[in-house]
PDB file of C-alpha atoms in Angstrom:
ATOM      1  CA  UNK A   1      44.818  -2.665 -12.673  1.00  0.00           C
ATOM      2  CA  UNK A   2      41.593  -1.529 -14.250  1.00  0.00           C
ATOM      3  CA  UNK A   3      38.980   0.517 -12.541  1.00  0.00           C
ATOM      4  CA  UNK A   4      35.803  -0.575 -11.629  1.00  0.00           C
ATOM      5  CA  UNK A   5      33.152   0.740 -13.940  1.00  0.00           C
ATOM      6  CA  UNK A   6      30.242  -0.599 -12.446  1.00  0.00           C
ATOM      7  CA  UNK A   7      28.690  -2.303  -9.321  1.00  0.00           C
ATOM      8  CA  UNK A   8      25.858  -4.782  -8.522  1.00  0.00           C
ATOM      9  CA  UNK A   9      24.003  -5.405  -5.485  1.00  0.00           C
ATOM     10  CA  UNK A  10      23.075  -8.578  -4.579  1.00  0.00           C
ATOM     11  CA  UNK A  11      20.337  -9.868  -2.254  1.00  0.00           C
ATOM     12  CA  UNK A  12      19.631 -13.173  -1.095  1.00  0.00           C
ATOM     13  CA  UNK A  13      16.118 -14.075  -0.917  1.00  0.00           C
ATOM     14  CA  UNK A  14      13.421 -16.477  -1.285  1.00  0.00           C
ATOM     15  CA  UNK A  15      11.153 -15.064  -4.040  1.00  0.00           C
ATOM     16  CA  UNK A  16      13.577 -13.547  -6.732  1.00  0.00           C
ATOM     17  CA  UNK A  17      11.068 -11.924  -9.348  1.00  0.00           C
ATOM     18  CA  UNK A  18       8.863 -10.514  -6.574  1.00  0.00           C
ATOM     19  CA  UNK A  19      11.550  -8.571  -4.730  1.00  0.00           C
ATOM     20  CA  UNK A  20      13.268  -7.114  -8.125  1.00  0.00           C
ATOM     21  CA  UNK A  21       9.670  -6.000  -8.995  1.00  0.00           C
ATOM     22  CA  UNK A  22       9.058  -4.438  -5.471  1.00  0.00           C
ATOM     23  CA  UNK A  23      12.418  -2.516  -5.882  1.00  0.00           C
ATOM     24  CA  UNK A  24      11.843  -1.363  -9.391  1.00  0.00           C
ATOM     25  CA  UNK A  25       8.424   0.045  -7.863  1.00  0.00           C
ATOM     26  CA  UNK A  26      10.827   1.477  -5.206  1.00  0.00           C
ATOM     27  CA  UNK A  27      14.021   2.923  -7.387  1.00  0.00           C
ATOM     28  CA  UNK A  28      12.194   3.578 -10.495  1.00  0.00           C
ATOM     29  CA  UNK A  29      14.119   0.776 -12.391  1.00  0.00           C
ATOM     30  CA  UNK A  30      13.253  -2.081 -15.191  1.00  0.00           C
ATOM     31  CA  UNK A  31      13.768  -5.213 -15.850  1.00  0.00           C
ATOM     32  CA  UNK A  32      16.525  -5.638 -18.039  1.00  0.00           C
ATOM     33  CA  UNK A  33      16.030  -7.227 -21.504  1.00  0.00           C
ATOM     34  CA  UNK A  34      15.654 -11.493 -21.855  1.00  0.00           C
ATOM     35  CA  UNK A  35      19.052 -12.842 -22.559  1.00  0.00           C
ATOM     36  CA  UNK A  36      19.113 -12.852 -26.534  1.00  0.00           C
ATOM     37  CA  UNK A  37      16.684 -15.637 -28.350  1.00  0.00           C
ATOM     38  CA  UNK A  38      13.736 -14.907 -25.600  1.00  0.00           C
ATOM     39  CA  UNK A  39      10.713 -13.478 -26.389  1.00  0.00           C
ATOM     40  CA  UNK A  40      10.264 -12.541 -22.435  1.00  0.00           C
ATOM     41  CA  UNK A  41      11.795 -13.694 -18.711  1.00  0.00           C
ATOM     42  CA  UNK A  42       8.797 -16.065 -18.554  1.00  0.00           C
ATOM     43  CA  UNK A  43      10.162 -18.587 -21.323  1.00  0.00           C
ATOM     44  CA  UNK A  44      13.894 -18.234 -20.564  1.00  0.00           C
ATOM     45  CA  UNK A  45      13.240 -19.737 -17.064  1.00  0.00           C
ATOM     46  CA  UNK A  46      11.294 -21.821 -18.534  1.00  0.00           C
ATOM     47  CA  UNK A  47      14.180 -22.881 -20.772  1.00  0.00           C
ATOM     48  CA  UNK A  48      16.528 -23.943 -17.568  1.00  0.00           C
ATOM     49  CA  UNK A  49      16.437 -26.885 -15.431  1.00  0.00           C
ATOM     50  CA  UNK A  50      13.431 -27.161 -12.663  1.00  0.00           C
ATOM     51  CA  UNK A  51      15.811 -26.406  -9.858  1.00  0.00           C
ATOM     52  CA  UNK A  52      16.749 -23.223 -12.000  1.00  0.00           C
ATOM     53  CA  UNK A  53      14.048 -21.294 -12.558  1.00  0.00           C
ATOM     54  CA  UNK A  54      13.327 -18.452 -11.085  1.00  0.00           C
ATOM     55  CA  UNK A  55      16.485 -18.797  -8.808  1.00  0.00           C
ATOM     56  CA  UNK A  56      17.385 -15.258 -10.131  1.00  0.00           C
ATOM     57  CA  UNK A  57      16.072 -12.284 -11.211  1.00  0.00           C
ATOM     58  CA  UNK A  58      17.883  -8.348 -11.500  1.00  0.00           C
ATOM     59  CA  UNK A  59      16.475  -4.719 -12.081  1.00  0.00           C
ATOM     60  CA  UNK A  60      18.524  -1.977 -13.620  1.00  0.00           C
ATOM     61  CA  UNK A  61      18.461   1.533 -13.591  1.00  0.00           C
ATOM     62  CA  UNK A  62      17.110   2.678 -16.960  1.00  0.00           C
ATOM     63  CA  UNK A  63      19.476   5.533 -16.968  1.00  0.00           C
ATOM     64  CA  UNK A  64      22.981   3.476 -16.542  1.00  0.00           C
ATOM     65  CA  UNK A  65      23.912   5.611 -13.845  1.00  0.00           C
ATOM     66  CA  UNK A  66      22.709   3.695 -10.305  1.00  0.00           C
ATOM     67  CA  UNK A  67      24.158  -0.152  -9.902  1.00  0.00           C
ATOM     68  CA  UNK A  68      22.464  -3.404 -10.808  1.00  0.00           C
ATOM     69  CA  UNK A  69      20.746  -5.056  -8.316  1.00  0.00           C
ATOM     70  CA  UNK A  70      20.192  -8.712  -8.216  1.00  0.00           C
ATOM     71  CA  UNK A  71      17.817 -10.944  -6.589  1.00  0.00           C
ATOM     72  CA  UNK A  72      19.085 -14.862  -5.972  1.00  0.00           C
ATOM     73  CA  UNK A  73      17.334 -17.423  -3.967  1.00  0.00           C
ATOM     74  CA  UNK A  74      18.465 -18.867  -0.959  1.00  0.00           C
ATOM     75  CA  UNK A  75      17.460 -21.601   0.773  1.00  0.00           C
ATOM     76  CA  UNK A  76      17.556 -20.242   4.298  1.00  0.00           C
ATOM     77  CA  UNK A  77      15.270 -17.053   5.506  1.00  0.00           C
ATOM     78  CA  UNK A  78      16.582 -13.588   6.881  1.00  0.00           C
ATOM     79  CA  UNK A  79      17.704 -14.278  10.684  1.00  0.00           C
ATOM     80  CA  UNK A  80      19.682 -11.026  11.641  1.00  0.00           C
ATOM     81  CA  UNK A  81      20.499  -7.734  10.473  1.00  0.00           C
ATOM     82  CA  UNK A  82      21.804  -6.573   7.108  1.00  0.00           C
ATOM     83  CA  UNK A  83      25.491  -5.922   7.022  1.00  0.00           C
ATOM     84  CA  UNK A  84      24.623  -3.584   3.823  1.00  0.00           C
ATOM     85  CA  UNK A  85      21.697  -1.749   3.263  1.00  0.00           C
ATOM     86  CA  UNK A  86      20.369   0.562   1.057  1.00  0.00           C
ATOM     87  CA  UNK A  87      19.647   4.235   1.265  1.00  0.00           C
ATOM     88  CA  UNK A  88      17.046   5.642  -0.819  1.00  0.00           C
ATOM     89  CA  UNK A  89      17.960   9.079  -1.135  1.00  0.00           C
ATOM     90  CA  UNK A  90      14.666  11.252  -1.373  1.00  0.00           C
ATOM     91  CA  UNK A  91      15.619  13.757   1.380  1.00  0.00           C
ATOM     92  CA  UNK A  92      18.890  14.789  -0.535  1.00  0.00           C
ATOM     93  CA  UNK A  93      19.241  18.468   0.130  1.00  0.00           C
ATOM     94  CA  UNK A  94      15.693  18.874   2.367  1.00  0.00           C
ATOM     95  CA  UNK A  95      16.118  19.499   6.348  1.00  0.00           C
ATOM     96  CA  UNK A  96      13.625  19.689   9.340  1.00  0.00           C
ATOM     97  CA  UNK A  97      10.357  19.837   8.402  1.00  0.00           C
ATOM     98  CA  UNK A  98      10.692  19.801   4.809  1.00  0.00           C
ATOM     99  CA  UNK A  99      12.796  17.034   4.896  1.00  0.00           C
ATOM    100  CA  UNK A 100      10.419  15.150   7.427  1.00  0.00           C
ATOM    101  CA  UNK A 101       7.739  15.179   5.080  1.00  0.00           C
ATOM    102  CA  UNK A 102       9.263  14.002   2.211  1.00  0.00           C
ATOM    103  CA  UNK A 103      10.620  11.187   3.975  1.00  0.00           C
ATOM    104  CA  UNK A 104       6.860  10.146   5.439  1.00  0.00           C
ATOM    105  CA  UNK A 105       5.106  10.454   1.861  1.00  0.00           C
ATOM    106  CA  UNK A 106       7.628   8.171   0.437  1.00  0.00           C
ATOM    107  CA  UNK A 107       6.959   6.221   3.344  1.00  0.00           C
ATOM    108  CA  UNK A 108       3.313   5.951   2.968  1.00  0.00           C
ATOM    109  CA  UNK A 109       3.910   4.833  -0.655  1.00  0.00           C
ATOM    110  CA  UNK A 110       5.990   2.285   0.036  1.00  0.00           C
ATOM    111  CA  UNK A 111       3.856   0.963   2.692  1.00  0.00           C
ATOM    112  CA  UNK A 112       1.376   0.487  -0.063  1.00  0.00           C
ATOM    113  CA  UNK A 113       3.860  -1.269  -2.137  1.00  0.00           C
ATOM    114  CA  UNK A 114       4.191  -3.812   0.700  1.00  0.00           C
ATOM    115  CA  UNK A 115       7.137  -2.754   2.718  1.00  0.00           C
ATOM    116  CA  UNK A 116       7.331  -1.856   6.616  1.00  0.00           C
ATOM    117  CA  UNK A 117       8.268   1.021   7.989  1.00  0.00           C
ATOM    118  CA  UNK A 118      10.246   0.548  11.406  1.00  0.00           C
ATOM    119  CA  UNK A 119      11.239   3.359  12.733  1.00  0.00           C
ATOM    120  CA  UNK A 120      12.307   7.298  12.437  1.00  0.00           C
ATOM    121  CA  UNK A 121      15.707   8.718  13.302  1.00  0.00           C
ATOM    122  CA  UNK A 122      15.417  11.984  14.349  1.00  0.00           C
ATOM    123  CA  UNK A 123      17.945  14.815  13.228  1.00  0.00           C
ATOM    124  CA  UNK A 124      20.919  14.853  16.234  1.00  0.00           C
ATOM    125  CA  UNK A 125      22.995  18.155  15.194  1.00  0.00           C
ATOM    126  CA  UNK A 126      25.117  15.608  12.809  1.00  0.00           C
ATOM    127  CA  UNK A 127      22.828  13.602  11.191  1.00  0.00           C
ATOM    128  CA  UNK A 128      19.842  14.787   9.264  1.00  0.00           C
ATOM    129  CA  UNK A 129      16.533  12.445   9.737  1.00  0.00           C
ATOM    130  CA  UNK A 130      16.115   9.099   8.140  1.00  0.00           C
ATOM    131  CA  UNK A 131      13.413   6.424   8.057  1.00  0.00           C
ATOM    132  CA  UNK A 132      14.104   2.781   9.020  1.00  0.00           C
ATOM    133  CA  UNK A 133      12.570   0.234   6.737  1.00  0.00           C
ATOM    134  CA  UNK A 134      12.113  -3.060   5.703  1.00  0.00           C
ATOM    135  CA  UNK A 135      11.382  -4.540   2.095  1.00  0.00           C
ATOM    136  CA  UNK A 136       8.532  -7.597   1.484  1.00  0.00           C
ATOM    137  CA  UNK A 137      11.066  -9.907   2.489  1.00  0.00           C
ATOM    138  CA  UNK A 138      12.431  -7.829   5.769  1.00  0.00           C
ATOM    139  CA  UNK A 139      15.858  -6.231   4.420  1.00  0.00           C
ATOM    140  CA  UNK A 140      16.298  -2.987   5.932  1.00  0.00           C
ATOM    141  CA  UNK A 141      16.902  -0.379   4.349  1.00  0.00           C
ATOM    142  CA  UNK A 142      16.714   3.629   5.024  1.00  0.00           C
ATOM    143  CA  UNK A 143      14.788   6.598   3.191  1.00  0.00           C
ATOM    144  CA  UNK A 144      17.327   9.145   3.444  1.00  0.00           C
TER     145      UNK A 144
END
């Protein structure tokens, strides 16, 4: 059996485009390219059926290195907590204080971006601090 190569993350949600553009603010990432023969996303989902469009959407990492993510819309909303979540890593390496205020100015700037912060996990003598978030459409995730 092969290995796996590569990984995408998938997240159900109501407004496809405007979450992959929140977590390209977030990650850094792009869009990827228009499938071949489109001059932009705009007039490929244009090009598929009215129940189509805009029921997807993806951001990639413009080094290849971090996974795929990929935005699909669901009819239902968010009810209960993630099973998966992201970590954003910005803390990597950073402890007490130092680490504590690089998680709250990425905080702060993705407050402006639209997300909500929820709350802060103190270090415990295992784990280092983390922040508890949530996304524009209320998927936690953590800055790490």
């Amino acid at each position: 059996m092969a290995p796996v190569r590569q990984v995408q993350v998938t997240f159900d949600c109501a407004e496809p485009e405007r979450l992959a553009r929140f977590w390209c603010e977030v990650l850094g990432y792009v869009l990827p390219p228009p499938p071949k023969g489109f001059a932009g996303w705009d007039e490929f989902h244009r090009s598929l059926p009215p129940e189509r469009q805009g029921a997807g959407f993806a951001c990639v990492d413009p080094s290849g290195v971090g996974p795929r993510l990929y935005f699909q819309r669901v009819p239902e909303g968010k009810v209960v907590k993630n099973r998966v979540h992201l970590d954003v890593r910005v803390g990597t390496g950073l402890v007490g204080e130092e680490r504590l205020a690089a998680l709250e100015g990425e905080c702060a700037r993705l407050i402006a971006l639209g997300a909500q912060r929820v709350r802060l996990l103190r270090a415990d003598g295992f784990n280092e601090s983390c922040l508890v978030m949530r996304d524009i459409e209320g998927n936690e995730f953590c800055l790490d």
